[in-house]
Amino acid sequence: MKTEPPDKEEMKEESIYEEKEEEDTSKKEDTSKLPPRAYVTHIPEKLHMSQHFSSLMLSCDPLTTVLELTCLFVLSLISWVYEIQVQGSMSLLEVAMGMCVLSVLRRVYNNYLEAVYCTFPLHRTQPIKQHMLKGERDLVGRDKEQLAAIVVQDRLTFISQFCLDLFVYFSLPGFYPAHSTNTSSVTRRVLQLVLNHYVMSFGMYWTHRALHKNVWLWRNIHSIHHWAKHPLSRTTYQDHWFDNFGNAIVGHIFAQILVPLDAQMFWVSRVLRVCESLEKHSGVSGYFNLVHSVQRWLPYAQMPHHHDWHHEGHKGCNYTFSSLGGLWDCVFGTRKSGRAKEGVQTLWDNLEQGRFSFDTKYFDGMYTCFIPLCALSGIVVNSFVT
């Protein structure tokens, strides 16, 4: 396995962490009698995995939780009473039920991954000392002002995503595919799902890269997500609301228009995407990451340690942009293996990317970074119109 030698800046930070470790150890609170609530500024010790799970179950901002439950209940009730269904699409009630299931899935799988993080420290992607509480910061390195700002963005994210889903349902008939007798083989449907995800990943790759390369987008939008230097799964969707909004359009919507999935595969895709997103921010890399373990056979597949490396701000972050698979990082020359420990690295971590890569530095400009996205948008518009 090839690893990169640490630079002076990294070594300096490591030494700072080591000095802080002894200093902060004495300040660690007694976790033997933890209240039944989410932990933010410490890592509980000597607790059974089920105890971690229960302490995280209702960790979301209460107002956002109430807003989400209310919206989903009202939508389900209206769609059930009035039996709303756009021609060529599944019923609105099924869409509402799907949204409910995905909401539960995000919470449950997030809790599972964070329970794994706390219970099995040897599987963590970063040294434990890098998660020590320093000053008034939380586990992933964010201060109180940043946490307050993220709460606002969480609320805006839910509202904008909920409205976008409804707008797409009524304005793009067939986007949420109606149930039909599908005569295609299982193999063909699975291959179509993989292709759909690579198209989704292509759009999200260039969106993510543009968010790093365009100074205004970085400072005002994407840097909020990178306040988390040592991600846990709870940080997955903690972005600026427009960051999540753009990814939904360029990712899910563009992919479904270009490579449409049937009703069953549509929901399978959504479930896989939710789990994959939570896993890559989980702070653990190994067989606990169910979806990443399944996709390891894909060319240049990534594990959570790849994206975790991307979040360590003192290394620049301008690499490993792919959301799925990892192929586009290889093709466009931005792949890094990260902390690929023995047993969790993929076959592709040991291969050179250069022989398959193109020089794409031209697209790192302030405005040229949008060219691939404009091209993709043109293809989508042409496909949709014709």
Short mmCIF file of C-alpha atoms in Angstrom, two decimals:
data_model
loop_
_atom_site.label_atom_id
_atom_site.label_comp_id
_atom_site.label_asym_id
_atom_site.label_seq_id
_atom_site.Cartn_x
_atom_site.Cartn_y
_atom_site.Cartn_z
CA MET A 1 0.00 0.00 0.00
CA LYS A 2 1.31 3.42 -0.93
CA THR A 3 1.10 6.18 1.64
CA GLU A 4 2.23 9.76 1.41
CA PRO A 5 4.84 11.09 3.86
CA PRO A 6 3.40 13.66 6.26
CA ASP A 7 4.37 17.23 5.56
CA LYS A 8 5.76 19.63 8.17
CA GLU A 9 2.39 21.26 8.72
CA GLU A 10 0.76 17.92 9.38
CA MET A 11 3.51 16.87 11.79
CA LYS A 12 3.15 20.17 13.61
CA GLU A 13 -0.58 19.62 14.02
CA GLU A 14 0.01 16.08 15.23
CA SER A 15 2.35 17.37 17.94
CA ILE A 16 -0.23 19.95 18.97
CA TYR A 17 -2.84 17.21 19.28
CA GLU A 18 -0.48 15.13 21.41
CA GLU A 19 0.14 18.06 23.76
CA LYS A 20 -3.58 18.70 24.01
CA GLU A 21 -4.34 15.04 24.72
CA GLU A 22 -2.78 15.06 28.19
CA GLU A 23 -4.20 18.48 28.93
CA ASP A 24 -7.74 17.49 27.98
CA THR A 25 -7.71 14.03 29.57
CA SER A 26 -8.10 15.54 33.01
CA LYS A 27 -11.11 17.51 31.77
CA LYS A 28 -12.99 14.52 30.41
CA GLU A 29 -16.35 14.18 32.08
CA ASP A 30 -17.55 11.03 33.74
CA THR A 31 -19.55 9.16 31.09
CA SER A 32 -20.64 6.29 33.32
CA LYS A 33 -23.92 8.09 34.12
CA LEU A 34 -24.78 9.73 30.85
CA PRO A 35 -28.26 11.22 30.47
CA PRO A 36 -30.39 9.81 27.64
CA ARG A 37 -29.45 12.53 25.15
CA ALA A 38 -27.11 13.00 22.22
CA TYR A 39 -23.47 13.75 23.00
CA VAL A 40 -21.82 16.66 21.25
CA THR A 41 -18.55 17.52 23.00
CA HIS A 42 -17.28 14.16 24.26
CA ILE A 43 -17.00 10.51 23.27
CA PRO A 44 -18.80 8.24 25.77
CA GLU A 45 -16.76 5.30 27.03
CA LYS A 46 -17.62 1.92 28.49
CA LEU A 47 -21.13 1.91 27.12
CA HIS A 48 -22.79 -0.95 25.27
CA MET A 49 -23.54 -0.31 21.60
CA SER A 50 -27.31 -0.24 22.28
CA GLN A 51 -26.80 2.57 24.82
CA HIS A 52 -25.00 4.69 22.24
CA PHE A 53 -27.80 3.99 19.82
CA SER A 54 -30.57 5.12 22.17
CA SER A 55 -28.70 8.30 23.15
CA LEU A 56 -28.52 9.39 19.50
CA MET A 57 -32.00 8.50 18.29
CA LEU A 58 -33.52 11.96 18.82
CA SER A 59 -30.36 13.98 18.21
CA CYS A 60 -31.90 16.27 15.57
CA ASP A 61 -32.86 19.87 16.27
CA PRO A 62 -36.34 19.61 17.92
CA LEU A 63 -37.90 22.35 15.78
CA THR A 64 -36.64 20.71 12.57
CA THR A 65 -37.94 17.35 13.77
CA VAL A 66 -41.40 18.77 14.51
CA LEU A 67 -41.43 20.57 11.14
CA GLU A 68 -40.43 17.40 9.30
CA LEU A 69 -43.00 15.21 11.05
CA THR A 70 -45.76 17.77 10.50
CA CYS A 71 -45.02 18.20 6.78
CA LEU A 72 -44.80 14.47 6.15
CA PHE A 73 -48.01 13.78 8.10
CA VAL A 74 -49.97 16.51 6.29
CA LEU A 75 -48.66 15.41 2.89
CA SER A 76 -49.54 11.76 3.60
CA LEU A 77 -53.01 12.69 4.84
CA ILE A 78 -53.83 14.91 1.85
CA SER A 79 -52.50 12.41 -0.71
CA TRP A 80 -54.46 9.60 0.96
CA VAL A 81 -57.76 11.50 1.23
CA TYR A 82 -57.67 12.96 -2.29
CA GLU A 83 -55.86 10.02 -3.97
CA ILE A 84 -53.56 12.34 -5.93
CA GLN A 85 -51.59 10.80 -8.80
CA VAL A 86 -49.92 12.55 -11.72
CA GLN A 87 -50.25 10.68 -15.01
CA GLY A 88 -47.25 8.41 -15.63
CA SER A 89 -46.06 8.71 -12.04
CA MET A 90 -46.54 6.70 -8.87
CA SER A 91 -49.18 8.00 -6.46
CA LEU A 92 -48.34 10.97 -4.28
CA LEU A 93 -49.11 8.77 -1.26
CA GLU A 94 -46.29 6.40 -2.26
CA VAL A 95 -43.94 9.37 -2.64
CA ALA A 96 -44.94 10.57 0.84
CA MET A 97 -44.44 7.08 2.30
CA GLY A 98 -41.05 6.88 0.59
CA MET A 99 -40.06 10.20 2.11
CA CYS A 100 -41.10 8.92 5.54
CA VAL A 101 -39.09 5.72 5.14
CA LEU A 102 -35.98 7.64 4.02
CA SER A 103 -36.35 10.00 6.98
CA VAL A 104 -36.43 7.05 9.39
CA LEU A 105 -33.56 5.38 7.53
CA ARG A 106 -31.34 8.47 7.84
CA ARG A 107 -31.88 8.57 11.59
CA VAL A 108 -31.51 4.85 12.25
CA TYR A 109 -28.45 4.35 10.02
CA ASN A 110 -26.81 7.49 11.40
CA ASN A 111 -27.26 6.12 14.92
CA TYR A 112 -25.89 2.74 13.88
CA LEU A 113 -22.74 4.27 12.38
CA GLU A 114 -22.07 6.55 15.33
CA ALA A 115 -22.62 3.66 17.73
CA VAL A 116 -20.04 1.71 15.72
CA TYR A 117 -17.66 4.68 15.91
CA CYS A 118 -17.90 4.84 19.71
CA THR A 119 -17.90 1.09 20.32
CA PHE A 120 -15.10 0.00 17.96
CA PRO A 121 -12.32 2.64 18.13
CA LEU A 122 -9.85 0.51 16.15
CA HIS A 123 -11.97 1.05 13.03
CA ARG A 124 -11.78 4.84 13.21
CA THR A 125 -10.20 6.52 10.20
CA GLN A 126 -8.36 9.18 12.22
CA PRO A 127 -6.34 8.87 15.44
CA ILE A 128 -8.55 9.13 18.51
CA LYS A 129 -6.62 12.13 19.84
CA GLN A 130 -7.81 14.21 16.89
CA HIS A 131 -11.34 14.04 18.30
CA MET A 132 -10.38 15.40 21.72
CA LEU A 133 -12.45 18.36 22.89
CA LYS A 134 -10.46 21.57 22.45
CA GLY A 135 -11.93 24.68 24.00
CA GLU A 136 -15.57 25.27 23.10
CA ARG A 137 -15.63 23.01 20.04
CA ASP A 138 -17.68 19.91 19.34
CA LEU A 139 -16.39 16.46 18.41
CA VAL A 140 -15.78 17.35 14.76
CA GLY A 141 -14.09 20.70 15.41
CA ARG A 142 -16.94 23.24 15.18
CA ASP A 143 -17.46 26.11 17.62
CA LYS A 144 -20.74 27.28 19.12
CA GLU A 145 -21.39 29.95 16.48
CA GLN A 146 -20.89 27.42 13.70
CA LEU A 147 -23.23 24.95 15.38
CA ALA A 148 -25.91 27.64 15.67
CA ALA A 149 -25.49 28.51 11.97
CA ILE A 150 -25.79 24.84 11.02
CA VAL A 151 -29.10 24.52 12.87
CA VAL A 152 -30.51 27.29 10.66
CA GLN A 153 -29.13 25.63 7.52
CA ASP A 154 -30.66 22.29 8.59
CA ARG A 155 -34.09 23.89 8.74
CA LEU A 156 -33.65 25.60 5.38
CA THR A 157 -32.38 22.33 3.89
CA PHE A 158 -35.50 20.44 4.90
CA ILE A 159 -37.87 23.14 3.63
CA SER A 160 -36.06 23.51 0.28
CA GLN A 161 -35.75 19.74 -0.27
CA PHE A 162 -39.40 19.13 0.61
CA CYS A 163 -40.56 21.85 -1.80
CA LEU A 164 -38.21 20.59 -4.52
CA ASP A 165 -39.57 17.05 -4.23
CA LEU A 166 -43.15 18.27 -4.61
CA PHE A 167 -42.26 20.61 -7.47
CA VAL A 168 -40.55 17.79 -9.37
CA TYR A 169 -43.49 15.43 -8.79
CA PHE A 170 -46.03 17.82 -10.31
CA SER A 171 -43.85 19.43 -13.00
CA LEU A 172 -42.02 16.35 -14.35
CA PRO A 173 -44.60 13.61 -14.95
CA GLY A 174 -42.97 10.20 -14.82
CA PHE A 175 -39.94 11.33 -12.83
CA TYR A 176 -41.33 9.29 -9.93
CA PRO A 177 -42.03 6.27 -12.16
CA ALA A 178 -45.39 4.54 -12.04
CA HIS A 179 -45.47 0.83 -11.25
CA SER A 180 -45.60 -1.32 -14.35
CA THR A 181 -44.88 -4.87 -15.44
CA ASN A 182 -41.16 -4.77 -16.08
CA THR A 183 -40.02 -7.54 -18.41
CA SER A 184 -36.32 -6.64 -18.17
CA SER A 185 -34.00 -9.15 -16.53
CA VAL A 186 -32.66 -8.51 -13.04
CA THR A 187 -29.15 -8.23 -14.47
CA ARG A 188 -30.18 -5.48 -16.87
CA ARG A 189 -32.01 -3.57 -14.15
CA VAL A 190 -28.99 -3.76 -11.84
CA LEU A 191 -26.67 -2.57 -14.61
CA GLN A 192 -29.05 0.30 -15.30
CA LEU A 193 -28.94 1.18 -11.59
CA VAL A 194 -25.12 1.21 -11.66
CA LEU A 195 -25.13 3.42 -14.77
CA ASN A 196 -27.64 5.76 -13.15
CA HIS A 197 -25.35 6.11 -10.13
CA TYR A 198 -22.30 6.82 -12.27
CA VAL A 199 -24.21 9.57 -14.09
CA MET A 200 -25.32 10.91 -10.70
CA SER A 201 -21.75 10.75 -9.45
CA PHE A 202 -20.45 12.58 -12.55
CA GLY A 203 -22.72 15.55 -11.92
CA MET A 204 -21.99 15.61 -8.21
CA TYR A 205 -18.25 15.28 -8.84
CA TRP A 206 -18.11 18.46 -10.93
CA THR A 207 -20.50 20.29 -8.59
CA HIS A 208 -18.32 19.37 -5.62
CA ARG A 209 -15.14 20.34 -7.45
CA ALA A 210 -16.65 23.71 -8.49
CA LEU A 211 -17.62 24.36 -4.87
CA HIS A 212 -13.95 24.04 -3.98
CA LYS A 213 -12.47 25.88 -6.94
CA ASN A 214 -14.81 28.87 -7.14
CA VAL A 215 -13.73 31.20 -4.34
CA TRP A 216 -17.16 32.70 -3.74
CA LEU A 217 -18.90 29.31 -3.60
CA TRP A 218 -16.26 27.98 -1.22
CA ARG A 219 -16.38 30.90 1.20
CA ASN A 220 -20.14 31.37 1.26
CA ILE A 221 -21.52 27.86 0.72
CA HIS A 222 -19.33 24.77 0.82
CA SER A 223 -16.90 25.79 3.58
CA ILE A 224 -19.79 25.34 6.03
CA HIS A 225 -19.71 21.59 5.42
CA HIS A 226 -15.94 21.59 5.93
CA TRP A 227 -16.19 23.08 9.38
CA ALA A 228 -16.24 19.38 10.28
CA LYS A 229 -12.55 18.41 10.13
CA HIS A 230 -13.16 14.96 11.59
CA PRO A 231 -16.57 13.90 10.21
CA LEU A 232 -19.12 11.75 11.96
CA SER A 233 -22.26 10.55 10.21
CA ARG A 234 -24.31 13.32 11.83
CA THR A 235 -22.40 15.85 9.67
CA THR A 236 -23.49 14.26 6.36
CA TYR A 237 -26.25 16.73 5.48
CA GLN A 238 -24.99 19.60 7.61
CA ASP A 239 -24.26 21.93 4.70
CA HIS A 240 -25.48 25.24 3.41
CA TRP A 241 -29.03 24.61 2.19
CA PHE A 242 -28.10 25.54 -1.39
CA ASP A 243 -25.29 22.95 -1.33
CA ASN A 244 -27.83 20.19 -0.69
CA PHE A 245 -30.31 21.76 -3.11
CA GLY A 246 -27.79 21.84 -5.97
CA ASN A 247 -26.66 18.27 -5.35
CA ALA A 248 -30.27 17.06 -5.49
CA ILE A 249 -30.75 18.68 -8.89
CA VAL A 250 -27.42 17.80 -10.51
CA GLY A 251 -27.33 14.38 -8.87
CA HIS A 252 -30.68 12.63 -8.47
CA ILE A 253 -32.77 14.65 -10.91
CA PHE A 254 -30.29 14.73 -13.80
CA ALA A 255 -29.50 11.02 -13.40
CA GLN A 256 -33.17 9.99 -13.38
CA ILE A 257 -33.83 12.04 -16.54
CA LEU A 258 -30.83 10.62 -18.43
CA VAL A 259 -30.97 7.03 -17.11
CA PRO A 260 -34.53 6.46 -15.83
CA LEU A 261 -35.09 3.71 -13.29
CA ASP A 262 -38.29 1.74 -12.73
CA ALA A 263 -40.28 2.26 -9.53
CA GLN A 264 -38.56 -0.47 -7.51
CA MET A 265 -35.02 0.48 -8.55
CA PHE A 266 -35.85 4.17 -7.98
CA TRP A 267 -36.34 3.53 -4.27
CA VAL A 268 -33.42 1.09 -4.09
CA SER A 269 -31.27 3.90 -5.51
CA ARG A 270 -32.48 6.35 -2.88
CA VAL A 271 -31.80 3.91 -0.03
CA LEU A 272 -28.29 3.12 -1.30
CA ARG A 273 -27.50 6.80 -1.72
CA VAL A 274 -28.61 7.68 1.83
CA CYS A 275 -26.54 4.87 3.35
CA GLU A 276 -23.49 5.66 1.19
CA SER A 277 -23.59 9.34 2.17
CA LEU A 278 -23.83 8.55 5.87
CA GLU A 279 -21.07 5.94 5.68
CA LYS A 280 -18.48 8.12 4.01
CA HIS A 281 -18.83 10.68 6.82
CA SER A 282 -18.97 8.06 9.56
CA GLY A 283 -15.35 8.25 10.77
CA VAL A 284 -15.04 4.46 10.54
CA SER A 285 -13.89 2.35 7.62
CA GLY A 286 -14.44 -1.39 7.47
CA TYR A 287 -17.04 -4.12 7.14
CA PHE A 288 -19.48 -2.07 9.25
CA ASN A 289 -19.96 0.15 6.18
CA LEU A 290 -22.51 -2.09 4.47
CA VAL A 291 -23.03 -0.22 1.19
CA HIS A 292 -19.35 0.61 0.69
CA SER A 293 -18.48 -3.04 1.30
CA VAL A 294 -20.94 -4.10 -1.41
CA GLN A 295 -19.51 -1.68 -4.01
CA ARG A 296 -15.82 -2.51 -3.42
CA TRP A 297 -15.72 -4.47 -6.69
CA LEU A 298 -16.41 -1.37 -8.78
CA PRO A 299 -13.41 0.19 -10.61
CA TYR A 300 -11.49 2.47 -8.25
CA ALA A 301 -14.08 2.01 -5.55
CA GLN A 302 -13.71 4.17 -2.47
CA MET A 303 -14.20 3.50 1.22
CA PRO A 304 -14.97 6.08 3.93
CA HIS A 305 -11.27 6.69 4.61
CA HIS A 306 -11.00 8.34 1.18
CA HIS A 307 -13.62 10.99 1.90
CA ASP A 308 -12.46 11.39 5.48
CA TRP A 309 -9.04 12.37 4.13
CA HIS A 310 -10.78 14.98 1.99
CA HIS A 311 -12.21 16.67 5.09
CA GLU A 312 -8.88 17.19 6.86
CA GLY A 313 -8.59 20.89 6.09
CA HIS A 314 -4.86 21.29 6.73
CA LYS A 315 -4.21 19.15 3.66
CA GLY A 316 -6.10 21.39 1.24
CA CYS A 317 -9.14 19.18 0.48
CA ASN A 318 -8.80 19.57 -3.31
CA TYR A 319 -9.11 15.88 -4.12
CA THR A 320 -11.44 12.88 -3.74
CA PHE A 321 -14.60 14.66 -4.86
CA SER A 322 -16.60 11.61 -6.03
CA SER A 323 -19.80 10.76 -4.20
CA LEU A 324 -20.07 7.17 -5.49
CA GLY A 325 -17.66 4.60 -6.86
CA GLY A 326 -14.59 6.80 -7.17
CA LEU A 327 -14.08 6.34 -10.90
CA TRP A 328 -14.32 10.04 -11.73
CA ASP A 329 -11.56 10.95 -9.30
CA CYS A 330 -9.34 8.51 -11.13
CA VAL A 331 -10.30 9.72 -14.59
CA PHE A 332 -9.89 13.40 -13.73
CA GLY A 333 -6.74 13.02 -11.61
CA THR A 334 -8.01 13.92 -8.15
CA ARG A 335 -7.86 10.58 -6.33
CA LYS A 336 -6.09 10.15 -2.97
CA SER A 337 -6.04 6.92 -0.97
CA GLY A 338 -6.19 8.51 2.47
CA ARG A 339 -5.57 6.54 5.65
CA ALA A 340 -5.99 3.15 4.01
CA LYS A 341 -5.36 0.80 6.93
CA GLU A 342 -4.46 -2.82 6.43
CA GLY A 343 -7.65 -4.76 5.75
CA VAL A 344 -9.83 -1.83 4.67
CA GLN A 345 -7.92 -0.51 1.65
CA THR A 346 -9.33 -1.45 -1.73
CA LEU A 347 -7.49 -3.21 -4.54
CA TRP A 348 -7.39 0.10 -6.39
CA ASP A 349 -5.57 1.93 -3.58
CA ASN A 350 -2.38 0.21 -4.68
CA LEU A 351 -2.63 1.16 -8.35
CA GLU A 352 -1.38 4.30 -10.03
CA GLN A 353 -4.12 6.57 -11.34
CA GLY A 354 -1.85 8.35 -13.83
CA ARG A 355 -2.20 5.88 -16.68
CA PHE A 356 -5.98 6.40 -16.75
CA SER A 357 -6.13 10.11 -15.87
CA PHE A 358 -6.64 13.20 -17.97
CA ASP A 359 -5.13 16.58 -17.24
CA THR A 360 -8.16 18.62 -16.16
CA LYS A 361 -6.43 21.56 -14.45
CA TYR A 362 -8.04 23.86 -17.03
CA PHE A 363 -11.34 23.31 -15.18
CA ASP A 364 -9.90 24.56 -11.89
CA GLY A 365 -10.44 28.20 -12.86
CA MET A 366 -12.89 30.54 -11.18
CA TYR A 367 -15.35 30.17 -14.06
CA THR A 368 -14.03 27.27 -16.15
CA CYS A 369 -15.00 24.92 -13.31
CA PHE A 370 -18.62 25.33 -14.48
CA ILE A 371 -18.00 24.14 -18.06
CA PRO A 372 -18.60 20.40 -17.37
CA LEU A 373 -21.78 21.25 -15.43
CA CYS A 374 -23.04 23.45 -18.25
CA ALA A 375 -22.36 20.66 -20.74
CA LEU A 376 -24.22 18.13 -18.57
CA SER A 377 -27.12 20.56 -18.13
CA GLY A 378 -27.31 21.00 -21.90
CA ILE A 379 -27.51 17.24 -22.41
CA VAL A 380 -30.28 16.98 -19.81
CA VAL A 381 -32.30 19.82 -21.34
CA ASN A 382 -31.92 18.31 -24.82
CA SER A 383 -32.95 14.87 -23.54
CA PHE A 384 -35.91 16.31 -21.68
CA VAL A 385 -37.12 18.43 -24.60
CA THR A 386 -36.80 15.66 -27.19
#
